[in-house]
Tab-separated table of C-alpha atoms in Angstrom:
chain	number	residue	atom	x	y	z
A	20	MET	CA	25.237	240.336	153.267
A	21	THR	CA	26.357	243.562	155.212
A	22	GLU	CA	29.422	245.022	154.211
A	23	THR	CA	30.275	247.226	157.206
A	24	ASP	CA	32.754	247.403	159.929
A	25	PHE	CA	32.195	243.869	160.996
A	26	THR	CA	34.921	241.483	160.751
A	27	GLN	CA	32.870	238.563	159.782
A	28	PRO	CA	29.863	238.344	157.311
A	29	VAL	CA	26.410	239.312	158.556
A	30	TYR	CA	23.602	238.036	156.678
A	31	HIS	CA	19.900	239.282	156.674
A	32	GLU	CA	16.639	238.429	155.146
A	33	SER	CA	17.427	239.787	151.854
A	34	ASP	CA	20.369	237.544	151.618
A	35	VAL	CA	18.376	234.402	151.926
A	36	ASP	CA	16.607	231.924	149.684
A	37	ARG	CA	13.980	230.329	151.733
A	38	ARG	CA	13.397	227.533	149.206
A	39	HIS	CA	16.389	225.745	150.856
A	40	VAL	CA	14.189	224.872	153.660
A	41	ASP	CA	10.652	225.538	152.632
A	42	ASP	CA	10.429	222.236	150.730
A	43	LYS	CA	12.030	220.180	153.544
A	44	THR	CA	11.048	218.379	156.649
A	45	VAL	CA	12.960	219.378	159.727
A	46	ALA	CA	13.072	217.179	162.763
A	47	VAL	CA	13.707	219.166	165.979
A	48	LEU	CA	15.136	216.587	168.525
A	49	GLY	CA	14.434	217.895	172.040
A	50	TYR	CA	11.720	220.399	173.196
A	51	GLY	CA	13.699	222.365	175.952
A	52	SER	CA	15.262	225.736	175.855
A	53	GLN	CA	16.002	226.071	172.200
A	54	GLY	CA	13.870	222.994	171.068
A	55	HIS	CA	10.546	224.527	171.741
A	56	ALA	CA	11.377	227.947	170.136
A	57	HIS	CA	12.967	226.338	166.978
A	58	ALA	CA	10.008	223.890	166.447
A	59	GLN	CA	7.248	226.736	167.076
A	60	ASN	CA	8.980	229.439	164.943
A	61	LEU	CA	9.669	226.941	162.122
A	62	ALA	CA	6.128	225.824	161.953
A	63	ASP	CA	4.653	229.378	162.187
A	64	SER	CA	7.010	230.116	158.997
A	65	GLY	CA	5.344	227.314	157.079
A	66	VAL	CA	8.255	224.650	157.481
A	67	ASP	CA	7.247	221.020	157.970
A	68	VAL	CA	8.369	220.290	161.463
A	69	VAL	CA	8.255	217.049	163.378
A	70	VAL	CA	9.482	216.928	167.139
A	71	GLY	CA	11.478	213.944	168.259
A	72	LEU	CA	11.013	212.782	171.915
A	73	ARG	CA	11.104	209.453	173.522
A	74	GLU	CA	7.625	208.041	174.007
A	75	ASP	CA	7.630	208.668	177.818
A	76	SER	CA	9.025	212.093	177.592
A	77	SER	CA	7.333	214.707	179.844
A	78	SER	CA	7.646	217.220	177.000
A	79	ARG	CA	5.379	215.254	174.663
A	80	SER	CA	2.084	216.909	175.961
A	81	ALA	CA	3.698	220.281	175.701
A	82	ALA	CA	4.607	219.869	172.133
A	83	GLU	CA	1.357	218.485	171.126
A	84	ALA	CA	-0.590	221.083	172.992
A	85	ASP	CA	1.353	223.605	170.927
A	86	GLY	CA	0.045	221.945	167.773
A	87	LEU	CA	3.004	219.962	166.695
A	88	ARG	CA	3.530	216.471	165.465
A	89	VAL	CA	5.585	214.472	167.672
A	90	GLU	CA	7.458	211.144	167.020
A	91	THR	CA	10.348	209.080	168.604
A	92	PRO	CA	13.769	210.542	167.638
A	93	THR	CA	14.652	207.774	165.117
A	94	GLN	CA	11.236	208.094	163.346
A	95	ALA	CA	11.458	211.816	163.194
A	96	ALA	CA	15.020	211.525	161.829
A	97	SER	CA	14.010	208.989	159.301
A	98	GLU	CA	11.322	211.490	157.750
A	99	ALA	CA	13.430	214.484	157.837
A	100	ASP	CA	15.808	216.218	155.626
A	101	VAL	CA	17.246	218.469	158.379
A	102	VAL	CA	17.851	216.908	161.772
A	103	SER	CA	18.281	219.722	164.609
A	104	MET	CA	19.945	218.281	167.446
A	105	LEU	CA	18.683	220.443	170.426
A	106	VAL	CA	18.947	217.986	173.308
A	107	PRO	CA	21.540	218.961	176.006
A	108	ASP	CA	25.174	218.573	175.085
A	109	THR	CA	25.614	215.639	177.409
A	110	ALA	CA	22.797	213.720	175.844
A	111	GLN	CA	23.669	214.360	172.120
A	112	PRO	CA	26.241	211.553	171.616
A	113	SER	CA	23.831	208.816	172.584
A	114	VAL	CA	20.866	210.487	170.650
A	115	PHE	CA	23.129	210.578	167.650
A	116	ALA	CA	23.973	206.981	167.902
A	117	ALA	CA	20.415	206.033	167.825
A	118	ILE	CA	19.488	208.255	164.831
A	119	GLU	CA	22.676	208.079	162.651
A	120	PRO	CA	21.306	205.080	160.639
A	121	GLU	CA	18.366	207.298	159.549
A	122	LEU	CA	20.607	209.797	158.046
A	123	ASP	CA	20.664	209.775	154.248
A	124	ALA	CA	23.252	211.079	151.970
A	125	GLY	CA	22.446	215.014	151.477
A	126	ASP	CA	20.562	215.319	154.800
A	127	THR	CA	21.702	217.899	157.204
A	128	LEU	CA	22.730	217.541	160.760
A	129	GLN	CA	22.155	220.901	162.522
A	130	PHE	CA	23.401	222.247	165.942
A	131	ALA	CA	22.950	225.180	168.134
A	132	HIS	CA	26.213	224.725	169.848
A	133	GLY	CA	29.496	223.214	168.496
A	134	PHE	CA	30.802	221.239	171.677
A	135	ASN	CA	30.230	217.519	170.542
A	136	ILE	CA	31.459	218.309	166.978
A	137	HIS	CA	34.359	220.357	167.839
A	138	TYR	CA	35.634	217.847	170.521
A	139	GLY	CA	34.931	214.806	168.500
A	140	GLN	CA	31.965	213.309	170.734
A	141	ILE	CA	30.100	213.114	167.524
A	142	GLU	CA	31.578	212.140	164.163
A	143	PRO	CA	28.967	212.617	161.537
A	144	PRO	CA	28.939	210.660	158.131
A	145	GLU	CA	30.902	212.309	155.371
A	146	ASP	CA	27.874	212.544	152.988
A	147	VAL	CA	25.757	214.916	155.149
A	148	ASP	CA	25.964	218.581	155.840
A	149	VAL	CA	26.737	219.649	159.295
A	150	THR	CA	25.872	223.315	160.075
A	151	MET	CA	25.054	225.362	163.192
A	152	ILE	CA	22.500	227.977	163.778
A	153	ALA	CA	22.862	229.327	167.250
A	154	PRO	CA	20.533	232.196	168.364
A	155	LYS	CA	22.246	234.369	171.042
A	156	SER	CA	19.409	234.415	173.311
A	157	PRO	CA	17.536	231.862	175.521
A	158	GLY	CA	14.824	230.001	173.673
A	159	HIS	CA	11.726	231.880	175.208
A	160	LEU	CA	13.109	235.048	173.890
A	161	VAL	CA	13.568	233.650	170.564
A	162	ARG	CA	10.136	232.748	170.534
A	163	ARG	CA	8.972	236.028	171.982
A	164	ASN	CA	11.020	238.007	169.698
A	165	TYR	CA	9.449	236.061	166.711
A	166	GLU	CA	5.816	236.461	167.891
A	167	ASN	CA	6.506	240.253	168.135
A	168	GLY	CA	7.746	240.375	164.572
A	169	GLU	CA	11.341	240.973	165.799
A	170	GLY	CA	14.523	238.980	165.301
A	171	THR	CA	17.036	237.320	167.487
A	172	PRO	CA	20.799	237.683	166.419
A	173	ALA	CA	22.323	234.262	165.685
A	174	LEU	CA	25.628	232.465	164.791
A	175	LEU	CA	26.163	230.636	161.585
A	176	ALA	CA	28.736	228.016	161.090
A	177	VAL	CA	29.421	225.155	158.561
A	178	TYR	CA	31.445	222.226	159.464
A	179	GLN	CA	30.791	220.073	156.548
A	180	ASP	CA	29.345	220.959	153.255
A	181	ALA	CA	28.726	217.702	151.384
A	182	THR	CA	25.833	219.027	149.193
A	183	GLY	CA	27.461	222.346	148.247
A	184	SER	CA	24.567	224.320	149.698
A	185	ALA	CA	25.000	223.771	153.449
A	186	ARG	CA	25.396	227.559	154.182
A	187	GLN	CA	22.376	228.593	152.123
A	188	GLU	CA	20.268	225.957	153.756
A	189	ALA	CA	21.359	227.077	157.205
A	190	LEU	CA	20.604	230.646	156.303
A	191	ALA	CA	17.131	229.553	155.102
A	192	TYR	CA	16.712	227.903	158.581
A	193	ALA	CA	17.915	231.054	160.356
A	194	HIS	CA	15.200	232.967	158.300
A	195	ALA	CA	12.527	230.733	159.362
A	196	LEU	CA	13.487	231.085	162.941
A	197	GLY	CA	13.162	234.903	162.599
A	198	CYS	CA	16.849	235.427	163.278
A	199	ALA	CA	17.739	237.021	159.880
A	200	ARG	CA	15.406	239.830	160.685
A	201	ALA	CA	18.082	240.832	163.254
A	202	GLY	CA	21.175	239.566	161.632
A	203	VAL	CA	23.167	236.267	161.135
A	204	VAL	CA	26.991	236.393	161.873
A	205	GLU	CA	29.149	233.880	160.319
A	206	THR	CA	31.741	232.087	162.498
A	207	THR	CA	33.103	228.349	162.797
A	208	PHE	CA	32.323	225.525	165.106
A	209	ARG	CA	35.829	225.973	166.700
A	210	GLU	CA	35.263	229.640	167.383
A	211	GLU	CA	31.682	229.391	168.633
A	212	THR	CA	32.530	226.436	170.944
A	213	GLU	CA	35.645	227.978	172.514
A	214	THR	CA	34.471	231.463	172.967
A	215	ASP	CA	31.211	230.246	174.514
A	216	LEU	CA	32.988	228.026	176.997
A	217	PHE	CA	35.399	230.531	177.984
A	218	GLY	CA	32.681	233.326	178.381
A	219	GLU	CA	30.706	230.954	180.581
A	220	GLN	CA	33.754	229.905	182.721
A	221	ALA	CA	35.633	233.123	183.155
A	222	VAL	CA	32.939	235.983	182.961
A	223	LEU	CA	29.376	235.304	182.511
A	224	CYS	CA	28.769	232.407	184.949
A	225	GLY	CA	31.929	231.431	186.921
A	226	GLY	CA	33.599	234.913	187.048
A	227	ILE	CA	30.461	236.958	187.967
A	228	ALA	CA	29.326	234.465	190.466
A	229	GLU	CA	32.687	234.379	192.260
A	230	LEU	CA	33.124	238.209	192.062
A	231	THR	CA	29.559	238.522	193.668
A	232	LYS	CA	30.349	236.001	196.415
A	233	MET	CA	33.724	237.614	197.283
A	234	GLY	CA	32.263	241.238	197.384
A	235	TYR	CA	29.455	239.951	199.548
A	236	GLU	CA	31.870	238.085	201.851
A	237	THR	CA	34.241	240.953	202.062
A	238	LEU	CA	31.491	243.295	203.215
A	239	VAL	CA	29.910	240.930	205.696
A	240	ASP	CA	33.314	239.813	207.161
A	241	ALA	CA	33.888	243.484	207.814
A	242	GLY	CA	30.940	243.702	209.912
A	243	TYR	CA	28.364	245.322	207.369
A	244	SER	CA	24.687	243.725	207.413
A	245	PRO	CA	24.169	240.873	204.966
A	246	GLU	CA	21.181	242.884	203.565
A	247	MET	CA	23.414	245.832	202.600
A	248	ALA	CA	26.049	243.577	201.180
A	249	TYR	CA	23.390	241.623	199.169
A	250	PHE	CA	21.927	244.975	197.700
A	251	GLU	CA	25.334	246.160	196.625
A	252	CYS	CA	26.948	243.180	195.432
A	253	MET	CA	24.289	241.107	194.043
A	254	ASN	CA	21.005	243.189	193.382
A	255	GLU	CA	22.596	245.972	191.477
A	256	ILE	CA	24.431	244.032	189.199
A	257	LYS	CA	21.313	243.852	186.815
A	258	LEU	CA	21.090	247.464	186.805
A	259	ILE	CA	24.644	247.739	185.690
A	260	VAL	CA	24.612	245.051	183.289
A	261	ASP	CA	21.345	246.328	181.578
A	262	LEU	CA	23.190	249.559	180.846
A	263	MET	CA	26.127	247.691	179.388
A	264	TYR	CA	23.789	245.456	177.317
A	265	GLU	CA	21.944	248.414	175.807
A	266	GLY	CA	24.848	250.828	175.245
A	267	GLY	CA	28.162	249.223	176.005
A	268	LEU	CA	30.650	250.483	178.826
A	269	ALA	CA	30.587	254.010	177.551
A	270	ALA	CA	26.683	254.242	178.167
A	271	MET	CA	27.277	252.379	181.700
A	272	TRP	CA	29.922	255.034	182.673
A	273	ASP	CA	27.620	257.915	181.452
A	274	SER	CA	24.818	256.601	183.403
A	275	VAL	CA	26.247	256.311	186.875
A	276	SER	CA	27.395	259.072	189.136
A	277	ASP	CA	30.632	260.637	188.645
A	278	THR	CA	31.675	259.205	192.150
A	279	ALA	CA	30.940	255.672	191.013
A	280	GLU	CA	32.695	256.227	187.679
A	281	TYR	CA	35.975	257.682	189.270
A	282	GLY	CA	35.777	254.806	191.867
A	283	GLY	CA	35.382	252.229	189.120
A	284	LEU	CA	37.896	253.536	186.812
A	285	THR	CA	40.609	253.761	189.398
A	286	ARG	CA	39.973	250.696	191.742
A	287	GLY	CA	38.459	248.248	189.246
A	288	GLU	CA	41.861	247.307	187.801
A	289	ALA	CA	43.139	246.798	191.318
A	290	VAL	CA	40.792	243.883	191.653
A	291	ILE	CA	40.657	242.547	188.404
A	292	ASP	CA	44.491	242.655	187.686
A	293	ASP	CA	46.996	241.089	185.443
A	294	ALA	CA	46.896	237.937	187.869
A	295	VAL	CA	43.398	237.447	186.832
A	296	ARG	CA	44.145	237.867	183.137
A	297	GLU	CA	46.778	235.113	183.688
A	298	ASN	CA	44.108	232.922	185.278
A	299	MET	CA	41.817	233.606	182.324
A	300	GLU	CA	44.402	232.640	179.852
A	301	GLU	CA	44.719	229.294	181.823
A	302	VAL	CA	40.951	228.774	181.507
A	303	LEU	CA	41.138	229.508	177.890
A	304	GLU	CA	44.029	227.169	177.265
A	305	GLU	CA	41.952	224.377	178.999
A	306	VAL	CA	39.173	225.136	176.668
A	307	GLN	CA	41.345	225.234	173.523
A	308	ASN	CA	43.388	222.026	174.181
A	309	GLY	CA	40.431	220.032	175.198
A	310	GLN	CA	41.184	219.634	178.716
A	311	PHE	CA	37.834	220.935	180.089
A	312	ALA	CA	35.876	218.819	177.600
A	313	THR	CA	37.721	215.670	178.428
A	314	GLU	CA	36.961	216.482	182.182
A	315	TRP	CA	33.367	217.355	181.600
A	316	VAL	CA	32.842	214.063	179.668
A	317	ALA	CA	34.425	212.158	182.292
A	318	GLU	CA	32.314	213.895	185.051
A	319	ASN	CA	29.115	212.822	183.212
A	320	GLN	CA	30.313	209.215	182.870
A	321	ALA	CA	31.109	209.102	186.652
A	322	ASN	CA	27.405	210.536	187.231
A	323	ARG	CA	28.671	213.918	188.087
A	324	PRO	CA	30.003	213.537	191.489
A	325	SER	CA	31.968	216.685	191.581
A	326	TYR	CA	29.159	218.766	189.846
A	327	ARG	CA	26.566	217.588	192.394
A	328	GLN	CA	28.788	218.524	195.291
A	329	ARG	CA	29.797	221.989	193.915
A	330	ARG	CA	26.205	222.820	193.160
A	331	LYS	CA	25.074	221.859	196.553
A	332	ALA	CA	27.668	223.992	198.085
A	333	GLU	CA	26.646	226.925	195.968
A	334	GLN	CA	23.018	226.493	196.842
A	335	ASN	CA	24.046	226.472	200.445
A	336	HIS	CA	25.978	229.821	200.400
A	337	GLU	CA	24.684	232.511	202.710
A	338	ILE	CA	23.965	234.921	199.800
A	339	GLU	CA	21.323	232.563	198.730
A	340	ASP	CA	19.223	232.781	201.766
A	341	VAL	CA	19.676	236.315	202.256
A	342	GLY	CA	18.621	237.021	198.633
A	343	GLU	CA	15.490	234.849	198.899
A	344	ARG	CA	14.190	236.950	201.632
A	345	LEU	CA	15.085	240.125	200.044
A	346	ARG	CA	13.882	239.439	196.627
A	347	ALA	CA	10.463	238.696	198.063
A	348	LEU	CA	10.252	242.543	198.893
A	349	PHE	CA	10.144	243.396	195.060
A	350	ALA	CA	6.932	243.577	193.036
A	351	TRP	CA	8.349	241.623	190.229
A	352	ALA	CA	8.993	238.520	192.542
A	353	ASP	CA	5.681	236.792	191.906
A	354	GLU	CA	5.803	237.417	188.169
A	355	GLU	CA	9.396	236.208	188.014
A	356	THR	CA	8.627	232.963	189.885
A	357	ASN	CA	5.744	232.271	187.605
A	358	GLU	CA	7.836	232.859	184.507
A	359	GLU	CA	10.682	230.523	185.871
A	360	THR	CA	8.102	227.778	186.572
A	361	ALA	CA	6.795	228.116	182.948
A	362	GLU	CA	10.360	228.162	181.700
A	363	GLU	CA	12.176	225.458	183.725
A	364	ARG	CA	13.260	223.927	180.491
A	365	GLU	CA	15.502	226.858	179.937
A	366	ARG	CA	18.183	224.967	182.062
A	367	GLU	CA	20.049	222.088	180.817
A	368	PRO	CA	18.162	219.351	182.848
A	369	GLU	CA	19.458	216.070	184.015
A	370	VAL	CA	17.292	213.996	181.721
A	371	SER	CA	17.793	210.912	179.570
A	372	ALA	CA	18.732	211.449	175.938
A	373	ASP	CA	15.525	212.009	174.069
A	374	ASP	CA	14.280	214.802	176.249
């Protein structure tokens, strides 16, 4: 374990005893974004892996082509010592209901996101371990990093330790994924879930999308061309985010022009002001008190009417049409399209439970 300036424990390969997973069978339920990476990395690390998919799942042929054994979710769970629940959040409760009778005392129920445990959508038996290993990267990068001999940082959490060795087993699982090469940061189901949802809603997805659209609309409404508005408010986001990702805010400020730095430092807080912070605090409160989770569960039970309406409106925004035409000018466009086609499973799809 790394004893540095981190506020939470960080584990590396030297902290892990792989025997906690090497002699066990792991059932990976789902073969989407995280599922395919977990299954392949575990198998390449010598772990006995079985993929759980329904018999008519479109992912079966892909898993089998990757050299993995595929069974139904219930059969896979019945064979396994560790059941890794990697189907979409919305499908997990129904999948869990099907596989719960196959969980034996001392087995492990593992997650990559804490939503259903934290908000009580899944209530595991008291005699099983409940853990989380959550790589902080899309599945295709978890796989790519592993193949390159590199690691992807991950989060570790233990919700229920029935055996007394839940943490050691979770770390062994993370080691087999390749995550311990980079570092495994300990957290809790509550912290992972609430920070993840808040980040998605207020900053990473909701916040950035709304900021981008408002900037675009402000320029277009002022008479500037849609093309110029797109380049300045959408296209260049990646350039700035890459700088922040690689070196933090300081590296970003050092890399942009002095004019950009002064303008950003003096005008940014006029746009993102205390009122925005208050709105963010409201978003966080709805995550913390379960209001968002209740709303999202009800939305799915009603077959997602609001979700579909909002998604359609987003797809029909003018910035999407302008962007599609402009992106075709870039050399990377064809490569990006091909990669997206191969990685359509990266999104959380609207599929039945066992996908």
